[in-house]
């Protein structure tokens, strides 16, 4: 992300976390629909539903079709609130995850540039960007993993009439998972989650960085809203394309209650039951979610950075003016 050298690390992390939370609020129903479509298959739903029913009427029994069918069906059968199921841990996740993965991207990129000394050619620059995105994505999700797990669990649970959700809120979810699965349970699925979020982070940041740079260098756009929108939308598509198979496996495995012995077993079972297309189940809502999320996040992020830089410049200007005034009004001495 170019032209952000004036923004300090702390300010950048705050801007990233705030922008990601705003984007989450705007697009969260699409994420819930994506998760429901990904976990929805007769065999998996039946097993998971039976297990969670013993706890308190767990996963959705309704079968939904398509993005809008899922959104409308959930609102009708489970209430509007179901579309924001898991928003609490979702925002908690972004405060940690987005702040780290985006805030650390430029510093990590600078470190790799100095240490690896690959040169200034296009291939070297792209390599540095990719490994920087992978690194910050892995670091961020390792820290934020419990919030991601709770978000997925709360998105997947049903709020059908007459039924009680397994988790009342995010605090209850953390306590319940810790009590039943131990501390290790809060980091369940960390392996596929690191893989998925490293890939997504690299795709999003590298794509955004590269497309924005090309748009500016070729004079197609100035550094403003059209440029940010175009780069963010492209980044969302690339991220969805490369991450969808990992995302589907991750969601199934993290939401499972014992039917998969490992991530590999989950992937093999999914391939056997649904074939190649099963790994792209929910692609449309995934793209609509990531595409719209990236547009909201990056556009907001750029504006927040600009406001932060303007505010900092104004403060420095006022401070400089005050210093000059003090010098001018100071009585002369011999």
Tab-separated table of C-alpha atoms in Angstrom:
chain	number	residue	atom	x	y	z
A	1	UNK	CA	0.000	0.000	0.000
A	2	UNK	CA	1.849	3.002	-1.275
A	3	UNK	CA	2.012	6.549	-0.025
A	4	UNK	CA	1.457	5.606	3.577
A	5	UNK	CA	4.908	6.428	4.863
A	6	UNK	CA	3.570	9.398	6.905
A	7	UNK	CA	1.311	7.090	8.928
A	8	UNK	CA	2.983	5.573	11.992
A	9	UNK	CA	2.679	1.912	12.956
A	10	UNK	CA	0.207	2.460	15.817
A	11	UNK	CA	-1.964	4.801	13.760
A	12	UNK	CA	-1.918	2.360	10.853
A	13	UNK	CA	-2.970	-0.538	13.111
A	14	UNK	CA	-5.800	1.528	14.604
A	15	UNK	CA	-6.965	2.610	11.147
A	16	UNK	CA	-6.846	-0.998	9.889
A	17	UNK	CA	-8.779	-2.403	12.860
A	18	UNK	CA	-11.418	0.346	12.670
A	19	UNK	CA	-11.849	-0.007	8.897
A	20	UNK	CA	-12.147	-3.796	9.169
A	21	UNK	CA	-14.820	-3.519	11.876
A	22	UNK	CA	-16.848	-1.102	9.726
A	23	UNK	CA	-16.531	-3.451	6.754
A	24	UNK	CA	-17.611	-6.410	8.908
A	25	UNK	CA	-20.744	-4.625	10.113
A	26	UNK	CA	-21.674	-3.699	6.526
A	27	UNK	CA	-21.158	-7.177	5.037
A	28	UNK	CA	-21.678	-9.611	7.927
A	29	UNK	CA	-24.965	-11.161	6.681
A	30	UNK	CA	-23.128	-12.261	3.519
A	31	UNK	CA	-20.494	-13.983	5.653
A	32	UNK	CA	-23.158	-15.802	7.680
A	33	UNK	CA	-24.853	-16.967	4.462
A	34	UNK	CA	-21.485	-18.150	3.123
A	35	UNK	CA	-20.811	-20.218	6.259
A	36	UNK	CA	-24.299	-21.758	6.182
A	37	UNK	CA	-23.905	-22.767	2.530
A	38	UNK	CA	-20.436	-24.205	3.168
A	39	UNK	CA	-21.495	-26.458	6.053
A	40	UNK	CA	-24.763	-27.445	4.397
A	41	UNK	CA	-24.800	-31.044	3.172
A	42	UNK	CA	-27.170	-33.767	4.217
A	43	UNK	CA	-24.638	-36.014	5.924
A	44	UNK	CA	-22.653	-33.326	7.746
A	45	UNK	CA	-25.717	-31.373	8.812
A	46	UNK	CA	-27.374	-34.530	10.102
A	47	UNK	CA	-24.402	-35.606	12.224
A	48	UNK	CA	-23.674	-32.124	13.573
A	49	UNK	CA	-27.330	-31.393	14.216
A	50	UNK	CA	-27.757	-34.603	16.212
A	51	UNK	CA	-24.760	-33.816	18.394
A	52	UNK	CA	-25.673	-30.195	19.056
A	53	UNK	CA	-29.348	-30.994	19.578
A	54	UNK	CA	-28.309	-32.928	22.667
A	55	UNK	CA	-26.722	-29.697	23.884
A	56	UNK	CA	-29.469	-27.293	22.847
A	57	UNK	CA	-30.941	-27.469	19.328
A	58	UNK	CA	-27.754	-26.700	17.398
A	59	UNK	CA	-27.061	-26.321	13.678
A	60	UNK	CA	-29.622	-25.205	11.170
A	61	UNK	CA	-32.012	-27.925	10.114
A	62	UNK	CA	-33.274	-25.894	7.193
A	63	UNK	CA	-31.639	-26.411	3.812
A	64	UNK	CA	-31.118	-23.174	1.922
A	65	UNK	CA	-30.412	-22.598	-1.763
A	66	UNK	CA	-28.329	-19.740	-3.108
A	67	UNK	CA	-27.177	-16.535	-1.486
A	68	UNK	CA	-30.443	-14.614	-1.491
A	69	UNK	CA	-32.447	-17.755	-0.680
A	70	UNK	CA	-30.231	-18.281	2.356
A	71	UNK	CA	-30.533	-14.669	3.503
A	72	UNK	CA	-34.321	-14.598	3.068
A	73	UNK	CA	-34.785	-18.096	4.529
A	74	UNK	CA	-32.699	-17.338	7.614
A	75	UNK	CA	-34.527	-14.068	8.220
A	76	UNK	CA	-37.899	-15.829	7.857
A	77	UNK	CA	-37.119	-18.992	9.847
A	78	UNK	CA	-34.677	-17.706	12.457
A	79	UNK	CA	-35.201	-13.959	12.631
A	80	UNK	CA	-33.193	-10.976	11.416
A	81	UNK	CA	-30.815	-11.410	14.359
A	82	UNK	CA	-29.558	-14.692	12.894
A	83	UNK	CA	-27.976	-12.754	10.027
A	84	UNK	CA	-25.690	-11.136	12.594
A	85	UNK	CA	-25.029	-14.287	14.609
A	86	UNK	CA	-21.389	-14.140	15.703
A	87	UNK	CA	-20.951	-10.397	15.069
A	88	UNK	CA	-19.423	-9.972	18.555
A	89	UNK	CA	-16.463	-12.340	18.055
A	90	UNK	CA	-16.353	-11.198	14.418
A	91	UNK	CA	-15.540	-7.649	15.538
A	92	UNK	CA	-13.189	-8.959	18.215
A	93	UNK	CA	-11.406	-10.919	15.498
A	94	UNK	CA	-11.004	-7.891	13.246
A	95	UNK	CA	-9.669	-5.703	16.066
A	96	UNK	CA	-6.836	-8.212	16.489
A	97	UNK	CA	-6.470	-9.840	13.066
A	98	UNK	CA	-6.809	-6.856	10.738
A	99	UNK	CA	-4.726	-4.591	12.967
A	100	UNK	CA	-1.825	-7.047	12.902
A	101	UNK	CA	-1.966	-8.320	9.311
A	102	UNK	CA	-2.351	-4.889	7.719
A	103	UNK	CA	-0.479	-2.823	10.269
A	104	UNK	CA	2.597	-5.082	10.177
A	105	UNK	CA	2.635	-5.552	6.389
A	106	UNK	CA	4.814	-2.534	5.513
A	107	UNK	CA	7.326	-3.031	8.395
A	108	UNK	CA	7.681	-6.747	7.583
A	109	UNK	CA	8.081	-5.913	3.886
A	110	UNK	CA	10.866	-3.463	4.769
A	111	UNK	CA	12.607	-6.109	6.909
A	112	UNK	CA	12.474	-8.717	4.133
A	113	UNK	CA	13.701	-6.150	1.602
A	114	UNK	CA	16.759	-5.342	3.737
A	115	UNK	CA	17.543	-8.893	4.855
A	116	UNK	CA	16.980	-10.764	1.579
A	117	UNK	CA	18.416	-8.058	-0.672
A	118	UNK	CA	16.780	-9.529	-3.787
A	119	UNK	CA	17.118	-6.391	-5.867
A	120	UNK	CA	14.675	-3.902	-7.397
A	121	UNK	CA	13.303	-5.911	-10.345
A	122	UNK	CA	9.582	-6.698	-10.620
A	123	UNK	CA	9.937	-10.382	-9.677
A	124	UNK	CA	11.877	-9.522	-6.515
A	125	UNK	CA	9.366	-6.890	-5.439
A	126	UNK	CA	6.478	-9.326	-6.001
A	127	UNK	CA	8.278	-12.078	-4.050
A	128	UNK	CA	8.841	-9.732	-1.090
A	129	UNK	CA	5.182	-8.694	-1.136
A	130	UNK	CA	3.931	-12.288	-1.212
A	131	UNK	CA	6.102	-13.572	1.632
A	132	UNK	CA	5.294	-10.452	3.661
A	133	UNK	CA	1.567	-11.060	3.215
A	134	UNK	CA	1.948	-14.734	4.153
A	135	UNK	CA	4.006	-13.846	7.234
A	136	UNK	CA	1.679	-11.194	8.636
A	137	UNK	CA	-1.382	-13.326	7.866
A	138	UNK	CA	0.088	-16.273	9.800
A	139	UNK	CA	1.094	-14.121	12.772
A	140	UNK	CA	-2.280	-12.369	12.946
A	141	UNK	CA	-4.480	-15.472	12.780
A	142	UNK	CA	-2.358	-17.350	15.317
A	143	UNK	CA	-3.158	-14.597	17.816
A	144	UNK	CA	-6.797	-14.190	16.733
A	145	UNK	CA	-7.683	-17.904	16.309
A	146	UNK	CA	-10.052	-18.233	19.332
A	147	UNK	CA	-12.151	-15.306	18.081
A	148	UNK	CA	-12.358	-16.882	14.613
A	149	UNK	CA	-13.450	-20.246	16.008
A	150	UNK	CA	-16.182	-18.681	18.137
A	151	UNK	CA	-17.358	-16.553	15.207
A	152	UNK	CA	-17.763	-19.631	12.967
A	153	UNK	CA	-19.557	-21.616	15.702
A	154	UNK	CA	-21.992	-18.782	16.398
A	155	UNK	CA	-22.647	-18.179	12.696
A	156	UNK	CA	-23.432	-21.857	12.168
A	157	UNK	CA	-25.880	-22.304	15.031
A	158	UNK	CA	-29.584	-22.007	14.420
A	159	UNK	CA	-32.082	-19.694	16.073
A	160	UNK	CA	-35.221	-21.515	15.017
A	161	UNK	CA	-38.493	-20.809	16.777
A	162	UNK	CA	-38.781	-22.808	19.981
A	163	UNK	CA	-35.078	-23.635	20.027
A	164	UNK	CA	-32.336	-22.229	22.199
A	165	UNK	CA	-28.957	-21.394	20.657
A	166	UNK	CA	-25.946	-23.325	21.940
A	167	UNK	CA	-24.076	-20.095	22.666
A	168	UNK	CA	-25.860	-17.070	24.136
A	169	UNK	CA	-23.001	-14.668	23.438
A	170	UNK	CA	-19.280	-14.677	22.704
A	171	UNK	CA	-18.215	-14.874	26.375
A	172	UNK	CA	-20.523	-17.861	26.886
A	173	UNK	CA	-19.089	-19.447	23.746
A	174	UNK	CA	-15.488	-19.058	24.942
A	175	UNK	CA	-16.389	-20.563	28.325
A	176	UNK	CA	-18.404	-23.441	26.834
A	177	UNK	CA	-15.716	-24.414	24.319
A	178	UNK	CA	-13.001	-24.179	26.978
A	179	UNK	CA	-15.040	-26.309	29.411
A	180	UNK	CA	-15.888	-29.019	26.873
A	181	UNK	CA	-12.782	-29.027	24.645
A	182	UNK	CA	-10.092	-27.413	26.793
A	183	UNK	CA	-7.697	-24.604	25.874
A	184	UNK	CA	-6.618	-26.612	22.841
A	185	UNK	CA	-10.199	-26.504	21.580
A	186	UNK	CA	-10.030	-22.713	21.163
A	187	UNK	CA	-7.181	-23.211	18.695
A	188	UNK	CA	-8.915	-26.043	16.842
A	189	UNK	CA	-8.300	-25.843	13.109
A	190	UNK	CA	-5.323	-23.498	13.503
A	191	UNK	CA	-3.382	-25.316	10.758
A	192	UNK	CA	-5.929	-24.830	7.953
A	193	UNK	CA	-6.728	-21.389	9.321
A	194	UNK	CA	-3.084	-20.300	9.052
A	195	UNK	CA	-2.973	-21.696	5.520
A	196	UNK	CA	-6.230	-20.025	4.548
A	197	UNK	CA	-5.542	-16.628	6.097
A	198	UNK	CA	-1.944	-16.521	4.888
A	199	UNK	CA	-3.171	-17.141	1.342
A	200	UNK	CA	-6.044	-14.647	1.662
A	201	UNK	CA	-3.843	-12.007	3.242
A	202	UNK	CA	-1.183	-12.380	0.571
A	203	UNK	CA	-3.799	-12.315	-2.211
A	204	UNK	CA	-5.604	-9.269	-0.785
A	205	UNK	CA	-2.617	-7.120	0.160
A	206	UNK	CA	-0.378	-8.046	-2.774
A	207	UNK	CA	-3.230	-7.641	-5.260
A	208	UNK	CA	-4.298	-4.319	-3.758
A	209	UNK	CA	-0.711	-3.076	-3.547
A	210	UNK	CA	0.103	-4.104	-7.138
A	211	UNK	CA	-3.141	-3.000	-8.826
A	212	UNK	CA	-3.090	0.347	-7.032
A	213	UNK	CA	0.521	0.891	-8.080
A	214	UNK	CA	-0.261	0.056	-11.736
A	215	UNK	CA	-3.323	2.308	-11.815
A	216	UNK	CA	-1.280	5.201	-10.460
A	217	UNK	CA	1.854	4.594	-12.553
A	218	UNK	CA	-0.078	4.371	-15.826
A	219	UNK	CA	-2.111	7.447	-14.963
A	220	UNK	CA	-5.439	5.616	-15.149
A	221	UNK	CA	-6.548	7.038	-11.797
A	222	UNK	CA	-5.249	9.494	-9.265
A	223	UNK	CA	-4.785	8.382	-5.668
A	224	UNK	CA	-8.440	8.621	-4.725
A	225	UNK	CA	-11.721	6.736	-4.376
A	226	UNK	CA	-11.944	5.229	-7.933
A	227	UNK	CA	-8.390	3.910	-7.623
A	228	UNK	CA	-8.991	2.422	-4.165
A	229	UNK	CA	-12.334	0.912	-5.242
A	230	UNK	CA	-10.885	-0.786	-8.349
A	231	UNK	CA	-7.844	-2.176	-6.540
A	232	UNK	CA	-9.946	-3.426	-3.614
A	233	UNK	CA	-12.543	-5.128	-5.824
A	234	UNK	CA	-9.825	-6.950	-7.786
A	235	UNK	CA	-8.135	-7.981	-4.544
A	236	UNK	CA	-11.417	-9.453	-3.297
A	237	UNK	CA	-11.870	-11.579	-6.423
A	238	UNK	CA	-8.290	-12.912	-6.330
A	239	UNK	CA	-8.575	-13.709	-2.633
A	240	UNK	CA	-11.852	-15.590	-3.107
A	241	UNK	CA	-10.504	-17.596	-6.027
A	242	UNK	CA	-7.427	-18.901	-4.216
A	243	UNK	CA	-8.917	-19.263	-0.743
A	244	UNK	CA	-12.326	-20.828	-1.357
A	245	UNK	CA	-11.220	-24.511	-1.161
A	246	UNK	CA	-9.242	-23.874	2.027
A	247	UNK	CA	-12.099	-21.825	3.467
A	248	UNK	CA	-14.658	-24.577	2.892
A	249	UNK	CA	-12.469	-27.231	4.557
A	250	UNK	CA	-11.607	-24.877	7.424
A	251	UNK	CA	-15.266	-24.034	8.083
A	252	UNK	CA	-16.352	-27.684	7.997
A	253	UNK	CA	-13.522	-28.814	10.273
A	254	UNK	CA	-13.807	-25.970	12.799
A	255	UNK	CA	-17.563	-26.478	13.032
A	256	UNK	CA	-17.274	-30.276	13.425
A	257	UNK	CA	-17.755	-32.061	16.740
A	258	UNK	CA	-15.710	-35.203	16.179
A	259	UNK	CA	-16.703	-36.666	12.815
A	260	UNK	CA	-13.352	-35.754	11.224
A	261	UNK	CA	-10.108	-37.218	12.572
A	262	UNK	CA	-7.990	-34.522	10.893
A	263	UNK	CA	-8.048	-31.702	8.362
A	264	UNK	CA	-6.887	-34.115	5.653
A	265	UNK	CA	-9.711	-36.509	6.540
A	266	UNK	CA	-12.171	-33.609	6.290
A	267	UNK	CA	-10.851	-32.644	2.833
A	268	UNK	CA	-10.942	-36.266	1.596
A	269	UNK	CA	-14.490	-36.756	2.877
A	270	UNK	CA	-15.595	-33.532	1.211
A	271	UNK	CA	-14.011	-34.554	-2.110
A	272	UNK	CA	-15.585	-38.015	-1.935
A	273	UNK	CA	-19.060	-36.660	-1.169
A	274	UNK	CA	-19.163	-33.646	-3.485
A	275	UNK	CA	-16.238	-33.781	-5.885
A	276	UNK	CA	-14.220	-30.756	-7.006
A	277	UNK	CA	-17.236	-28.432	-6.988
A	278	UNK	CA	-17.725	-29.054	-3.259
A	279	UNK	CA	-14.581	-27.035	-2.567
A	280	UNK	CA	-16.196	-24.033	-4.238
A	281	UNK	CA	-19.541	-24.393	-2.494
A	282	UNK	CA	-20.748	-20.932	-1.566
A	283	UNK	CA	-18.350	-19.219	-4.019
A	284	UNK	CA	-20.869	-16.527	-4.985
A	285	UNK	CA	-21.573	-15.375	-1.424
A	286	UNK	CA	-17.849	-15.752	-0.671
A	287	UNK	CA	-16.975	-13.417	-3.545
A	288	UNK	CA	-19.777	-11.001	-2.756
A	289	UNK	CA	-18.612	-11.023	0.850
A	290	UNK	CA	-14.867	-10.662	0.160
A	291	UNK	CA	-15.367	-8.290	-2.762
A	292	UNK	CA	-17.687	-5.949	-0.882
A	293	UNK	CA	-15.660	-6.373	2.333
A	294	UNK	CA	-12.421	-5.428	0.578
A	295	UNK	CA	-14.016	-2.385	-1.029
A	296	UNK	CA	-15.464	-1.215	2.309
A	297	UNK	CA	-12.279	-1.964	4.245
A	298	UNK	CA	-9.640	-0.534	1.889
A	299	UNK	CA	-11.643	2.571	0.979
A	300	UNK	CA	-12.330	3.264	4.675
A	301	UNK	CA	-8.722	2.442	5.584
A	302	UNK	CA	-7.340	4.907	3.038
A	303	UNK	CA	-9.707	7.640	4.241
A	304	UNK	CA	-8.867	7.018	7.903
A	305	UNK	CA	-5.147	7.171	7.081
A	306	UNK	CA	-5.696	10.443	5.259
A	307	UNK	CA	-7.639	11.888	8.201
A	308	UNK	CA	-4.932	10.711	10.593
A	309	UNK	CA	-2.204	12.308	8.487
A	310	UNK	CA	-4.186	15.564	8.127
A	311	UNK	CA	-4.828	15.694	11.867
A	312	UNK	CA	-1.140	15.044	12.576
A	313	UNK	CA	-0.102	17.757	10.090
A	314	UNK	CA	-2.508	20.256	11.665
A	315	UNK	CA	-1.129	19.508	15.126
A	316	UNK	CA	2.436	19.935	13.904
A	317	UNK	CA	1.477	23.156	12.139
A	318	UNK	CA	-0.191	24.575	15.264
A	319	UNK	CA	2.769	23.519	17.391
A	320	UNK	CA	5.154	25.192	14.935
A	321	UNK	CA	3.052	28.378	14.904
A	322	UNK	CA	3.025	28.503	18.701
A	323	UNK	CA	6.803	28.093	18.808
A	324	UNK	CA	7.241	30.897	16.286
A	325	UNK	CA	4.882	33.117	18.279
A	326	UNK	CA	6.840	32.504	21.473
A	327	UNK	CA	10.083	33.438	19.723
A	328	UNK	CA	8.544	36.613	18.280
A	329	UNK	CA	7.064	37.774	21.591
A	330	UNK	CA	10.129	36.938	23.642
A	331	UNK	CA	11.742	40.208	24.817
A	332	UNK	CA	15.124	40.976	23.357
A	333	UNK	CA	18.100	40.793	25.697
A	334	UNK	CA	21.570	42.206	25.405
